[in-house]
Amino acid sequence: MNILKFILLIFFTLFLMILEISWPNFPRSLSFILILIIVLLIEGSQDISLSNFKPKYVLILAIFGGILLDIYSIFPPGLFFLALLATTYIAHRFILPRFSLASFLSIFVIGILSSLVYQLLILIISYLYYFLNLLEARVIFDRFYWTIFWQAIIGNSLLILIFSLAVRLIGAKYKKLR
């Protein structure tokens, strides 16, 4: 990935983070940064033309996105940073190698598993903050929580699938133009 692509990726990350934080009608359970990270991991590990793809770029994106989300969060610092970093590592190391990336069902399952890992890490880290007295509020497992929890997993997974399909279509059109 050359420097221009990396700079564009950083600006696109800033745009997604601003959209995620400032759009009032946006469902708070969706995470554009997580979606971008997983789509880049899927497409980078699948596309042979990206033979110079290195997961360190996605790791840098997870660090940058996590820090930005933590700056504007009401939670103690590090919640999103740690969750995105750990999700990126788990997705790259354990989830992606177990699936064929050729089918859309596999990409949807990867999205579900990655979103589930992300949501569970948010929950675990927030409870850790609660037990360390860094956070005064704790999660209450009522019907509202479980509705939001599953909406986040399904919504993020569907958007991962849609964005991955869009990246493939754009990539196919780009290859035809060359």
Coordinates of C-alpha atoms in Angstrom, one line a residue:
M1 CA 0.0 0.0 0.0
N2 CA 1.6 3.2 -1.1
I3 CA 1.6 6.4 1.0
L4 CA -1.2 8.0 -0.9
K5 CA -3.6 5.1 -0.3
F6 CA -2.6 5.1 3.3
I7 CA -3.3 8.9 3.7
L8 CA -6.7 8.4 1.9
L9 CA -7.5 5.5 4.3
I10 CA -6.7 7.8 7.3
F11 CA -9.0 10.5 5.9
F12 CA -11.7 8.0 5.2
T13 CA -11.4 6.7 8.7
L14 CA -11.7 10.3 10.0
F15 CA -14.8 10.8 7.9
L16 CA -16.4 7.5 9.2
M17 CA -15.6 8.4 12.8
I18 CA -17.2 11.9 12.4
L19 CA -20.2 10.3 10.7
E20 CA -20.5 7.7 13.5
I21 CA -20.3 10.3 16.2
S22 CA -22.2 13.2 14.8
W23 CA -25.1 11.8 12.8
P24 CA -28.1 12.0 15.2
N25 CA -30.3 9.4 13.5
F26 CA -27.4 6.9 13.2
P27 CA -28.0 3.7 15.2
R28 CA -25.4 3.8 18.0
S29 CA -24.9 0.1 17.9
L30 CA -23.2 0.2 14.5
S31 CA -19.4 0.8 14.2
F32 CA -18.1 2.1 10.9
I33 CA -14.5 1.7 12.0
L34 CA -15.0 -2.0 12.8
I35 CA -16.7 -2.5 9.5
L36 CA -13.9 -0.8 7.6
I37 CA -11.3 -2.9 9.5
I38 CA -13.0 -6.2 8.8
V39 CA -13.6 -5.4 5.1
L40 CA -10.0 -4.4 4.7
L41 CA -8.9 -7.6 6.4
I42 CA -11.2 -9.7 4.2
E43 CA -10.3 -8.0 0.9
G44 CA -6.6 -7.7 1.7
S45 CA -6.2 -11.4 2.5
Q46 CA -8.3 -12.5 -0.5
D47 CA -7.1 -10.4 -3.4
I48 CA -4.0 -11.7 -5.0
S49 CA -3.2 -8.4 -6.6
L50 CA -2.6 -7.0 -3.1
S51 CA 0.3 -9.4 -2.6
N52 CA 2.1 -6.6 -0.7
F53 CA -0.9 -6.3 1.7
K54 CA 0.3 -6.2 5.3
P55 CA -2.1 -6.5 8.2
K56 CA 0.0 -3.9 10.0
Y57 CA -1.8 -1.2 8.0
V58 CA -5.1 -2.5 9.4
L59 CA -3.6 -2.7 12.8
I60 CA -2.6 1.0 12.5
L61 CA -6.1 1.8 11.4
A62 CA -7.5 0.0 14.5
I63 CA -5.2 2.0 16.7
F64 CA -6.0 5.3 15.1
G65 CA -9.8 4.6 15.0
G66 CA -9.8 3.4 18.6
I67 CA -8.0 6.4 19.8
L68 CA -10.4 8.8 17.9
L69 CA -13.4 7.0 19.2
D70 CA -12.1 7.0 22.8
I71 CA -11.5 10.8 22.6
Y72 CA -15.3 11.4 22.0
S73 CA -16.5 8.6 24.2
I74 CA -18.2 8.9 27.6
F75 CA -16.4 5.8 28.7
P76 CA -13.0 5.7 30.3
P77 CA -10.1 5.9 27.8
G78 CA -9.1 2.8 26.1
L79 CA -12.4 0.9 25.8
F80 CA -12.7 1.2 22.0
F81 CA -9.0 1.2 21.5
L82 CA -8.6 -2.1 23.2
A83 CA -11.7 -3.6 21.7
L84 CA -10.8 -2.7 18.1
L85 CA -7.2 -3.8 18.6
A86 CA -8.1 -7.2 20.0
T87 CA -10.9 -7.7 17.5
T88 CA -8.5 -7.0 14.6
Y89 CA -6.0 -9.5 16.0
I90 CA -8.6 -12.2 16.7
A91 CA -10.2 -11.7 13.3
H92 CA -6.9 -11.8 11.4
R93 CA -5.4 -14.6 13.4
F94 CA -8.3 -16.9 14.2
I95 CA -11.4 -16.1 12.2
L96 CA -10.3 -15.3 8.6
P97 CA -8.1 -18.4 8.1
R98 CA -10.9 -20.7 8.9
F99 CA -13.2 -19.5 6.0
S100 CA -13.2 -19.5 2.3
L101 CA -13.5 -15.9 1.3
A102 CA -15.1 -16.7 -2.1
S103 CA -18.7 -17.0 -0.9
F104 CA -20.8 -14.2 0.5
L105 CA -22.2 -16.6 3.2
S106 CA -18.6 -17.0 4.5
I107 CA -18.2 -13.2 4.6
F108 CA -21.5 -12.8 6.4
V109 CA -20.4 -15.4 9.0
I110 CA -17.0 -13.7 9.4
G111 CA -18.9 -10.5 10.0
I112 CA -21.1 -12.1 12.6
L113 CA -18.2 -13.6 14.4
S114 CA -16.1 -10.5 14.3
S115 CA -19.0 -8.3 15.5
L116 CA -19.7 -10.8 18.2
V117 CA -16.1 -10.7 19.4
Y118 CA -16.2 -6.9 19.3
Q119 CA -19.4 -6.6 21.3
L120 CA -18.2 -9.2 23.8
L121 CA -14.9 -7.3 24.2
I122 CA -16.7 -4.1 24.8
L123 CA -18.7 -5.8 27.5
I124 CA -15.7 -7.5 29.1
I125 CA -13.6 -4.3 29.1
S126 CA -16.4 -2.2 30.5
Y127 CA -17.0 -4.7 33.3
L128 CA -13.3 -4.7 34.0
Y129 CA -13.4 -0.9 34.2
Y130 CA -16.4 -1.3 36.6
F131 CA -14.6 -3.7 38.9
L132 CA -11.5 -1.4 38.8
N133 CA -13.7 1.5 39.8
L134 CA -12.9 3.4 36.6
L135 CA -16.5 3.3 35.6
E136 CA -19.5 3.9 37.9
A137 CA -22.1 2.5 35.6
R138 CA -22.4 -1.2 34.8
V139 CA -24.3 -3.0 32.1
I140 CA -27.7 -4.3 33.0
F141 CA -28.7 -7.4 31.1
D142 CA -32.3 -6.6 30.3
R143 CA -34.4 -7.0 27.1
F144 CA -33.2 -3.6 25.9
Y145 CA -29.5 -4.6 26.2
W146 CA -30.0 -7.9 24.3
T147 CA -32.0 -6.2 21.6
I148 CA -29.2 -3.6 21.0
F149 CA -26.6 -6.4 21.3
W150 CA -28.1 -8.5 18.5
Q151 CA -29.0 -5.5 16.4
A152 CA -25.3 -4.4 16.5
I153 CA -24.1 -7.9 15.5
I154 CA -26.6 -8.3 12.6
G155 CA -26.3 -4.7 11.5
N156 CA -22.5 -4.7 11.4
S157 CA -22.4 -8.1 9.7
L158 CA -24.8 -6.9 7.0
L159 CA -22.8 -3.8 6.4
I160 CA -19.6 -5.8 6.2
L161 CA -21.2 -8.0 3.6
I162 CA -22.5 -5.0 1.6
F163 CA -19.2 -3.0 1.8
S164 CA -17.3 -6.1 0.9
L165 CA -19.5 -6.7 -2.2
A166 CA -19.1 -3.0 -3.1
V167 CA -15.3 -3.2 -2.9
R168 CA -15.3 -6.3 -5.1
L169 CA -17.5 -4.7 -7.7
I170 CA -15.4 -1.5 -7.7
G171 CA -12.3 -3.6 -7.9
A172 CA -13.7 -5.7 -10.9
K173 CA -14.6 -2.5 -12.7
Y174 CA -11.2 -1.0 -12.0
K175 CA -9.5 -4.1 -13.4
K176 CA -11.6 -3.9 -16.6
L177 CA -10.6 -0.3 -17.1
R178 CA -6.9 -1.2 -16.9

